[in-house]
Amino acid sequence: MTTGLIPGGQNPDPRPTGGLPQQRHEPVGQAALHVDNRSRSSVITARAAASFEPLGRSVATARSFVRDTLQGWGFADIVDDAVVLTSELVTNAVVHAGTSADVLCLRSDDGVRIEVADRYPEREIPLQGQAVNMGNLDREGGRGLQLCAALAGRWGVEYTPTHKQVWFQLDLPERPVGTRTAGPSLPADLLPLADGRVRVAVVQIDRTCAITSWNEDAEELFGYAAEQVIGKPLTDLAAWPHTPGTSTGIAEALQLSRWEGSYGIRAANGRVTSVYASHLRVRDTGGEPSTVCLLVRDHERAVLQTPLRGPAADTTTSADGQSTDPFEVFIGSPAPDDLDGLLQRTVERARDMLDGDSAFLLLATDDETELEVRASTGLPSARQRFARVPVEAGPGRYGSARMPAVHDDLSAVPGAVPLLSGTGMRSVVTVPLKVEGRLTGSLGVAAESPGRYSNEEALRLQFAADRIALAVESARLGELERLRRGSLSFLVEASDLLAGTLDRDQTLALMAQMTVPTLATWCAVYTIADQASDPYLSYVLHEDEELIDGIKSLLSKIQPPDPVPTPGARVWSAPSEAAHQAALRSSRRSLGLSGGPTHQIASGIGPTLATASAVGGETVVLPLVARNRVIGMLTLGKPADEHFRQEILELAEDLSRRAALALDNARLYSERTAISQSLQRSLLPPELPEIDGVEVEVIYRAAGEGNEVGGDFYDVFPISDGAYGFAIGDVCGTGPNAAAVTGLARHALRLLAREGLSGPAVLERLNSAILDEGARSRFLTLLYGELWPQEDGSARLKVVCAGHPLPLRLRQDGTVEPAAEPQPLLGVMDDLELYEETVTLDPGDVLLCVTDGVTERREGTRMLGDDGLADVLTTCTGLTAGAVAARIMRAVERFASDAPSDDMAILAMRVPGLQND
């Protein structure tokens, strides 16, 4: 930025000539005539102009330009109003209109006129009617004009084909020339009361707080001779009541560059004398610092007290005579309802109040050990939001957030304010937010130039912080309450979803889907099979599906996090570091800095950079601990330069505990299901044998989820040359206990039949084996038979039906009849008298054998029964054995809509006949 006087110059061209704003100052000349032609009757004595690019930083630069210009002209009385109005109008131009802004300052004999022009003439302003209502202060548009109407003596808007110009004029107050500040003339009885002589104690303190100088007025006020106190710490004499809103002690106050306020001095008579003090920190020619303290009696504070720029009391009076809350004065009315809006308005007002380049507000955690960035302006907010810094940290005067601090030059103390590292800020003032003596946050304003702030600015900022602390804390508690309610609802829903499945893969997917994007931008789940196994990357999810493969590839190339059982989230920096290195290598290769061809690599740089950005933020790992064992890790990540809120991490920790138990339950269920299914499969017969001249088909359905074998069973097996055995039975009950008897019956049948025993003998010995099981035995219904295909195309069968549903014979003419007589079931009596019956199946005949799960299929009070089964079988004439079994099963399934409650087995045997050979 360049400045200078242009004597007698032409009207300046407001267009920018480069990247930096250009300023011009002019005395009286042709420019004055130009102003007169635009209906301005005042004589223009000087002008200054500057242009600003459409950048966010331009607003702060415009404020500085106007402030410096008016102070240079000696108009400090109207600087604050001019800066506020210029800030709003330039914001409308460079932020909302998106164009460059031209600022012109004109000095006249009766005031200052400031013009702000943008290159968006189509953007109209609200028209004023009889009832002027430009909206509330929260509106993005129109607020600058509302402020003009409130603060300026005159204002207006002018349009040209290429520009829209808003101007305002501030009148100068009448005051004696050369006076910096002045108060009104008052009657004698209204002047501050003092003794016959106002005594000002001058006390000088060295760097150790020891008194080195004590003047005569100090002796008179406090009763100590100089030799009695020199060398003693002032803290031994001071009665420090704590400044309202702060916890600064006398020792801390003596280290500040400037301080002003009230406390007490214990006099020689033992009484405490209330004093008003002004401290100034100086250094001698040798560089040794000390503090000069000026003290007067408290009722004579007008001698030292600096007039406050802001409101001096808790309430002010508006133009209509009504009381106004100082909080509303600082924040604006109406105040934002939400916490984020309130915090953002706070930092913007604080920045404007101290004419800073940036401002930030941090809220304290519940234990007051850390501060979390919640709002900022003029800083890269996406990078800083939710970043955490310790309350007690940093060297020098910024050693604690519990007291006000002024830092003249951050470059002299690197790392003193970690939040501002790399932002270009040089000076900073910070004050605490406190409620009932408890630290709730910290408010800071920073500038790019060093030495911008003193104790006076710290007091102004502390005054504002005291006014907003209670409102901020109330809004924060309201947000926490809403967050806790939402967290409770979230955890209840998560528990229901996790409890609704016992499938491991589905549990992993649910874990990831519940965290993304509610808690994190991306998520990875590692699982550990056993204590001797390494963590395995089992699932990866990102809110952008196109980035999942890149993150999965990146995580597979780095060492997984250590399976530490310590509860809570811990930061894991490996993904962001690996992504950064991968992106750097890809960038170097694409630029040809690593040698070799570049056209093959350039196409892959996009995904690499996208992955680096996706995992470049904070990454945390939460252990998945179930039954005192780490079974995996839940990894949550944010994109570049983002951080997790503490409340989100606490919610993620609660979720990880529930997810760990659900995942371990799914693991146990999967293991037990695999064992059960393996055992059940061992009870099923091998493939059905091929029988010449006889079609055989079996359909089997075990009741119960996950069961492959229940209480029903079947078997078809060769006995000897040309002879085959078949069986279909039903053990009392279902599930594993019934399946145990099923295995006993099926294997015993095969062994006994191959010994050459007859059918009744086989069943009698099986009955004895079942009874030998004692209390574990179950009764069994069984249809057992032996089959011999004949040369004439028929088949001869011998069957024994021990308490089982009777087999049905379907003839070619469609008639259906039982093929056996009922006999006693097995597993009940020791002595059984069983006999076998001979049945001949002619060509085209079908023998259908079923268990009671088929005949007892129910729909309300209706049951399929033997008659219903026979009716279905009559429709199966001419069908193959497979088609007959399938039709029977479809009829059973359609009979009732509910899932079957009993095992079902269907065995169909058919003699095809000579015509089908």
Coordinates of N, CA, C and O in Angstrom, one line a residue, residues 288-415:
E288 N 16.8 -3.5 31.9 CA 16.2 -4.1 33.1 C 14.7 -3.6 33.2 O 14.5 -2.4 33.3
P289 N 13.7 -4.5 33.3 CA 12.3 -4.1 33.4 C 12.0 -3.7 34.8 O 12.5 -4.3 35.8
S290 N 11.0 -2.8 35.0 CA 10.4 -2.5 36.2 C 9.0 -1.9 36.0 O 8.7 -1.6 34.9
T291 N 8.3 -1.7 37.1 CA 6.9 -1.2 37.0 C 6.8 0.0 37.8 O 7.1 0.0 39.0
V292 N 6.2 1.0 37.2 CA 5.9 2.3 37.9 C 4.5 2.3 38.3 O 3.6 2.1 37.4
C293 N 4.1 2.4 39.6 CA 2.8 2.4 40.1 C 2.4 3.8 40.6 O 3.1 4.3 41.5
L294 N 1.3 4.3 40.0 CA 0.8 5.6 40.6 C -0.5 5.2 41.3 O -1.4 4.5 40.8
L295 N -0.6 5.7 42.6 CA -1.7 5.3 43.4 C -2.4 6.5 44.1 O -1.6 7.4 44.6
V296 N -3.7 6.6 44.0 CA -4.4 7.6 44.8 C -5.5 6.9 45.6 O -5.8 5.8 45.3
R297 N -6.1 7.7 46.5 CA -7.2 7.1 47.3 C -8.3 6.8 46.4 O -8.6 7.6 45.4
D298 N -9.1 5.8 46.7 CA -10.1 5.3 45.7 C -11.1 6.3 45.3 O -11.5 6.4 44.2
H299 N -11.5 7.2 46.3 CA -12.5 8.2 46.0 C -12.0 9.3 45.1 O -12.7 10.2 44.6
E300 N -10.6 9.3 44.9 CA -10.0 10.3 44.0 C -9.6 9.7 42.7 O -8.7 10.2 42.0
R301 N -10.2 8.6 42.3 CA -9.8 7.9 41.1 C -9.9 8.7 39.9 O -9.2 8.3 38.9
A302 N -10.7 9.7 39.8 CA -10.8 10.5 38.6 C -9.4 11.1 38.2 O -9.3 11.5 37.1
V303 N -8.5 11.2 39.2 CA -7.2 11.8 38.8 C -6.5 10.9 37.8 O -5.7 11.3 36.9
L304 N -6.6 9.6 38.0 CA -5.9 8.6 37.2 C -6.7 7.8 36.2 O -6.2 7.3 35.2
Q305 N -8.0 7.7 36.4 CA -8.9 6.8 35.7 C -9.0 7.2 34.2 O -9.3 8.4 33.9
T306 N -8.8 6.3 33.3 CA -8.9 6.6 31.9 C -10.4 6.4 31.5 O -11.0 5.4 31.8
P307 N -11.0 7.4 30.8 CA -12.4 7.2 30.4 C -12.6 6.0 29.5 O -11.8 5.7 28.6
L308 N -13.6 5.2 29.8 CA -13.9 4.0 29.1 C -14.5 4.3 27.7 O -15.3 5.2 27.6
R309 N -14.0 3.6 26.7 CA -14.6 3.8 25.4 C -16.0 3.1 25.3 O -16.9 3.6 24.6
G310 N -16.1 2.0 25.9 CA -17.4 1.3 25.9 C -18.3 1.7 27.0 O -18.0 2.6 27.8
P311 N -19.4 1.0 27.2 CA -20.3 1.3 28.3 C -19.6 1.0 29.6 O -18.9 0.0 29.8
A312 N -19.8 1.9 30.6 CA -19.2 1.8 31.9 C -20.0 1.1 32.9 O -19.6 0.8 34.0
A313 N -21.3 0.8 32.6 CA -22.2 0.2 33.6 C -22.8 -1.0 32.9 O -22.6 -1.3 31.7
D314 N -23.6 -1.8 33.7 CA -24.2 -3.0 33.2 C -25.3 -2.7 32.3 O -25.8 -3.5 31.6
T315 N -25.9 -1.5 32.4 CA -27.0 -1.2 31.5 C -26.8 0.2 30.9 O -26.1 1.0 31.5
T316 N -27.4 0.4 29.8 CA -27.4 1.7 29.1 C -28.8 2.0 28.8 O -29.7 1.3 28.9
T317 N -28.9 3.2 28.3 CA -30.3 3.8 28.0 C -30.3 4.1 26.5 O -29.5 4.8 26.0
S318 N -31.3 3.5 25.9 CA -31.5 3.7 24.4 C -32.1 5.1 24.2 O -32.5 5.8 25.1
A319 N -32.3 5.4 22.9 CA -32.8 6.7 22.5 C -34.2 6.9 23.1 O -34.6 8.0 23.4
D320 N -35.0 5.9 23.2 CA -36.4 6.0 23.6 C -36.5 5.9 25.1 O -37.6 5.8 25.7
G321 N -35.3 5.9 25.8 CA -35.4 5.9 27.3 C -35.4 4.6 27.9 O -35.5 4.5 29.1
Q322 N -35.4 3.5 27.2 CA -35.5 2.2 27.8 C -34.1 1.6 28.0 O -33.2 1.9 27.3
S323 N -34.0 0.8 29.1 CA -32.8 0.2 29.5 C -32.4 -0.9 28.5 O -33.2 -1.7 28.1
T324 N -31.1 -1.0 28.2 CA -30.6 -1.9 27.2 C -29.5 -2.8 27.9 O -28.6 -2.2 28.6
D325 N -29.5 -4.1 27.7 CA -28.6 -5.0 28.3 C -27.2 -4.7 27.6 O -27.1 -4.8 26.4
P326 N -26.1 -4.6 28.4 CA -24.8 -4.4 27.7 C -24.4 -5.6 26.9 O -23.6 -5.4 25.9
F327 N -24.9 -6.7 27.2 CA -24.6 -7.9 26.3 C -25.2 -7.6 24.9 O -24.6 -7.9 23.9
E328 N -26.4 -7.1 24.8 CA -27.0 -6.8 23.6 C -26.2 -5.6 22.9 O -26.2 -5.6 21.6
V329 N -25.7 -4.7 23.7 CA -24.9 -3.6 23.1 C -23.7 -4.2 22.3 O -23.4 -3.8 21.2
F330 N -23.0 -5.2 23.0 CA -21.8 -5.7 22.3 C -22.2 -6.7 21.2 O -21.6 -6.6 20.1
I331 N -23.1 -7.6 21.4 CA -23.4 -8.6 20.5 C -24.3 -8.1 19.4 O -24.2 -8.5 18.2
G332 N -25.2 -7.2 19.7 CA -26.2 -6.8 18.8 C -27.6 -7.4 19.1 O -27.6 -8.5 19.7
S333 N -28.6 -6.8 18.6 CA -29.9 -7.4 18.9 C -30.7 -7.6 17.6 O -30.6 -6.8 16.7
P334 N -31.3 -8.8 17.5 CA -31.4 -9.8 18.5 C -30.2 -10.7 18.5 O -29.5 -10.9 17.5
A335 N -29.9 -11.3 19.7 CA -28.8 -12.2 19.8 C -29.1 -13.5 19.1 O -30.2 -13.9 19.1
P336 N -28.1 -14.2 18.5 CA -28.3 -15.5 17.9 C -28.8 -16.5 18.9 O -28.4 -16.5 20.1
D337 N -29.7 -17.4 18.4 CA -30.3 -18.4 19.3 C -29.3 -19.5 19.5 O -29.2 -20.1 20.6
D338 N -28.5 -19.9 18.5 CA -27.7 -21.1 18.6 C -26.3 -20.7 19.1 O -25.8 -19.5 19.0
L339 N -25.6 -21.6 19.7 CA -24.3 -21.4 20.3 C -23.3 -21.0 19.2 O -22.5 -20.0 19.4
D340 N -23.2 -21.7 18.1 CA -22.2 -21.4 17.0 C -22.5 -19.9 16.5 O -21.5 -19.2 16.3
G341 N -23.7 -19.6 16.3 CA -24.0 -18.2 15.9 C -23.6 -17.2 16.9 O -23.0 -16.1 16.5
L342 N -23.8 -17.4 18.2 CA -23.4 -16.5 19.2 C -21.9 -16.4 19.3 O -21.4 -15.2 19.4
L343 N -21.2 -17.5 19.2 CA -19.7 -17.4 19.2 C -19.1 -16.7 18.0 O -18.2 -15.9 18.1
Q344 N -19.7 -17.0 16.8 CA -19.2 -16.3 15.6 C -19.5 -14.8 15.7 O -18.6 -14.0 15.3
R345 N -20.6 -14.4 16.2 CA -20.9 -13.0 16.3 C -20.0 -12.4 17.3 O -19.5 -11.2 17.2
T346 N -19.6 -13.1 18.4 CA -18.7 -12.6 19.4 C -17.4 -12.3 18.8 O -16.8 -11.2 19.1
V347 N -16.8 -13.2 18.1 CA -15.4 -13.0 17.6 C -15.4 -11.9 16.6 O -14.4 -11.1 16.5
E348 N -16.5 -11.8 15.8 CA -16.5 -10.7 14.8 C -16.6 -9.3 15.5 O -15.9 -8.4 15.1
R349 N -17.4 -9.2 16.5 CA -17.5 -8.0 17.3 C -16.2 -7.6 18.0 O -15.8 -6.5 18.1
A350 N -15.6 -8.6 18.6 CA -14.3 -8.4 19.3 C -13.2 -7.9 18.3 O -12.5 -7.0 18.6
R351 N -13.2 -8.6 17.1 CA -12.2 -8.1 16.1 C -12.4 -6.7 15.7 O -11.5 -5.9 15.6
D352 N -13.7 -6.3 15.5 CA -14.0 -5.0 15.1 C -13.8 -4.0 16.2 O -13.3 -2.8 15.9
M353 N -14.0 -4.4 17.4 CA -13.9 -3.5 18.5 C -12.4 -3.0 18.7 O -12.1 -1.9 19.0
L354 N -11.5 -4.0 18.5 CA -10.1 -3.7 18.7 C -9.4 -3.5 17.4 O -8.1 -3.5 17.3
D355 N -10.1 -3.4 16.3 CA -9.6 -3.2 15.0 C -8.5 -4.3 14.7 O -7.4 -4.0 14.2
G356 N -8.8 -5.6 14.9 CA -7.8 -6.6 14.7 C -8.0 -7.2 13.4 O -8.9 -7.0 12.6
D357 N -7.0 -8.1 13.0 CA -7.1 -8.8 11.8 C -7.7 -10.2 11.9 O -8.2 -10.8 11.0
S358 N -7.7 -10.7 13.1 CA -8.4 -12.0 13.4 C -8.8 -12.0 14.9 O -8.4 -11.2 15.7
A359 N -9.7 -12.9 15.1 CA -10.2 -13.1 16.5 C -10.6 -14.6 16.6 O -10.9 -15.3 15.7
F360 N -10.5 -15.1 17.9 CA -10.9 -16.5 18.1 C -11.5 -16.6 19.5 O -11.2 -15.8 20.4
L361 N -12.3 -17.7 19.7 CA -12.9 -18.0 20.9 C -12.8 -19.4 21.2 O -13.1 -20.3 20.3
L362 N -12.3 -19.8 22.4 CA -12.1 -21.2 22.8 C -13.0 -21.5 24.0 O -13.2 -20.6 24.9
L363 N -13.6 -22.6 24.1 CA -14.4 -23.1 25.2 C -13.6 -24.1 26.0 O -13.0 -25.0 25.4
A364 N -13.7 -24.1 27.3 CA -13.0 -25.0 28.2 C -13.8 -26.3 28.3 O -15.0 -26.4 28.2
T365 N -13.0 -27.4 28.4 CA -13.6 -28.7 28.7 C -14.1 -28.7 30.1 O -13.9 -27.8 30.9
D366 N -14.8 -29.8 30.5 CA -15.5 -29.8 31.8 C -14.4 -29.8 32.9 O -14.7 -29.2 34.0
D367 N -13.3 -30.4 32.7 CA -12.2 -30.4 33.8 C -11.3 -29.2 33.7 O -10.4 -29.1 34.5
E368 N -11.6 -28.3 32.8 CA -10.8 -27.0 32.6 C -9.3 -27.3 32.4 O -8.5 -26.4 32.7
T369 N -9.0 -28.4 31.8 CA -7.6 -28.7 31.4 C -7.3 -28.4 30.0 O -6.1 -28.2 29.6
E370 N -8.3 -28.3 29.1 CA -8.0 -28.0 27.7 C -9.1 -27.0 27.2 O -10.2 -26.8 27.8
L371 N -8.7 -26.3 26.2 CA -9.5 -25.3 25.5 C -9.7 -25.8 24.1 O -8.8 -26.3 23.4
E372 N -11.0 -25.7 23.6 CA -11.3 -26.2 22.3 C -11.8 -25.0 21.4 O -12.6 -24.2 21.8
V373 N -11.2 -24.9 20.2 CA -11.5 -23.8 19.3 C -12.9 -24.0 18.8 O -13.2 -25.0 18.2
R374 N -13.8 -23.0 19.0 CA -15.2 -23.1 18.6 C -15.6 -22.1 17.6 O -16.5 -22.2 16.8
A375 N -14.8 -20.9 17.5 CA -15.2 -19.9 16.5 C -13.9 -19.1 16.2 O -13.1 -18.9 17.1
S376 N -13.8 -18.6 15.0 CA -12.7 -17.8 14.6 C -13.1 -16.9 13.4 O -14.0 -17.3 12.7
T377 N -12.4 -15.8 13.2 CA -12.5 -15.0 12.0 C -11.2 -14.5 11.7 O -10.4 -14.2 12.5
G378 N -10.9 -14.5 10.4 CA -9.6 -14.1 9.9 C -8.5 -15.2 10.0 O -7.4 -15.0 9.7
L379 N -8.9 -16.4 10.4 CA -8.1 -17.5 10.5 C -8.6 -18.7 9.7 O -9.8 -18.7 9.4
P380 N -7.8 -19.6 9.3 CA -8.3 -20.8 8.5 C -9.2 -21.6 9.5 O -8.7 -22.5 10.1
S381 N -10.5 -21.3 9.5 CA -11.4 -21.9 10.5 C -11.5 -23.4 10.3 O -11.7 -24.1 11.3
A382 N -11.5 -23.9 9.0 CA -11.6 -25.3 8.8 C -10.5 -26.1 9.5 O -10.6 -27.2 10.0
R383 N -9.3 -25.4 9.5 CA -8.2 -26.1 10.1 C -8.2 -26.0 11.6 O -7.7 -26.9 12.3
Q384 N -8.7 -24.9 12.1 CA -8.6 -24.6 13.5 C -9.8 -25.2 14.3 O -9.7 -25.4 15.5
R385 N -10.9 -25.4 13.7 CA -12.2 -25.7 14.4 C -12.0 -27.0 15.2 O -11.6 -28.0 14.6
F386 N -12.3 -26.9 16.5 CA -12.3 -28.1 17.4 C -10.8 -28.5 17.7 O -10.7 -29.5 18.3
A387 N -9.8 -27.7 17.3 CA -8.5 -28.0 17.8 C -8.4 -27.8 19.3 O -9.1 -26.9 19.8
R388 N -7.6 -28.5 20.0 CA -7.5 -28.4 21.4 C -6.1 -27.9 21.9 O -5.1 -28.4 21.3
V389 N -6.1 -27.0 22.8 CA -4.8 -26.6 23.4 C -5.0 -26.6 24.9 O -6.1 -26.5 25.5
P390 N -3.9 -26.9 25.6 CA -4.0 -27.0 27.1 C -4.2 -25.6 27.7 O -3.8 -24.6 27.2
V391 N -4.8 -25.5 28.9 CA -5.1 -24.3 29.5 C -3.8 -23.7 30.1 O -3.5 -22.5 29.9
E392 N -2.9 -24.5 30.7 CA -1.7 -24.1 31.2 C -0.6 -24.5 30.2 O -0.1 -25.6 30.2
A393 N -0.1 -23.6 29.4 CA 0.9 -23.9 28.4 C 1.5 -22.6 27.9 O 0.9 -21.6 27.9
G394 N 2.7 -22.8 27.3 CA 3.3 -21.7 26.6 C 4.2 -20.9 27.6 O 3.9 -20.7 28.7
P395 N 5.3 -20.4 27.1 CA 6.2 -19.6 27.9 C 5.8 -18.1 28.0 O 4.8 -17.7 27.3
G396 N 6.5 -17.3 28.7 CA 6.2 -15.9 28.8 C 4.9 -15.5 29.4 O 4.4 -16.2 30.2
R397 N 4.4 -14.4 29.0 CA 3.2 -13.9 29.6 C 1.9 -14.6 29.1 O 0.8 -14.2 29.6
Y398 N 2.0 -15.5 28.2 CA 0.8 -16.2 27.8 C 0.9 -17.6 28.4 O 0.5 -18.6 27.9
G399 N 1.3 -17.6 29.7 CA 1.5 -18.9 30.4 C 0.2 -19.5 30.8 O 0.2 -20.7 31.1
S400 N -0.9 -18.8 30.9 CA -2.1 -19.4 31.4 C -3.3 -18.7 30.7 O -3.2 -17.5 30.5
A401 N -4.3 -19.4 30.4 CA -5.6 -18.8 29.9 C -6.5 -18.3 31.0 O -7.5 -17.8 30.7
R402 N -6.1 -18.4 32.2 CA -6.9 -18.0 33.4 C -6.8 -16.5 33.7 O -7.4 -16.0 34.6
M403 N -5.9 -15.8 33.0 CA -5.7 -14.4 33.2 C -5.5 -13.7 31.9 O -5.2 -14.2 30.9
P404 N -5.8 -12.3 31.9 CA -5.6 -11.6 30.6 C -4.1 -11.6 30.3 O -3.2 -11.6 31.1
A405 N -3.9 -11.5 29.0 CA -2.5 -11.5 28.5 C -2.4 -10.7 27.3 O -3.3 -10.7 26.4
V406 N -1.3 -9.9 27.2 CA -1.0 -9.1 26.0 C 0.4 -9.6 25.5 O 1.4 -9.6 26.2
H407 N 0.5 -10.0 24.2 CA 1.7 -10.4 23.7 C 2.1 -9.4 22.5 O 1.3 -9.3 21.6
D408 N 3.2 -8.7 22.7 CA 3.6 -7.7 21.8 C 4.1 -8.2 20.4 O 3.8 -7.7 19.4
D409 N 4.8 -9.3 20.5 CA 5.4 -9.9 19.2 C 5.5 -11.4 19.4 O 6.4 -11.9 20.1
L410 N 4.7 -12.1 18.7 CA 4.7 -13.6 18.8 C 6.0 -14.2 18.1 O 6.4 -15.3 18.5
S411 N 6.6 -13.4 17.2 CA 7.8 -14.0 16.6 C 9.0 -14.0 17.6 O 9.9 -14.8 17.4
A412 N 8.9 -13.2 18.6 CA 10.0 -13.2 19.7 C 9.9 -14.4 20.6 O 10.8 -14.8 21.2
V413 N 8.7 -15.0 20.7 CA 8.4 -16.2 21.6 C 7.7 -17.2 20.7 O 6.5 -17.3 20.8
P414 N 8.4 -18.0 19.9 CA 7.8 -19.0 19.0 C 7.0 -20.0 19.8 O 7.5 -20.5 20.9
G415 N 5.8 -20.3 19.4 CA 5.0 -21.3 20.0 C 4.2 -20.8 21.3 O 3.6 -21.6 21.9

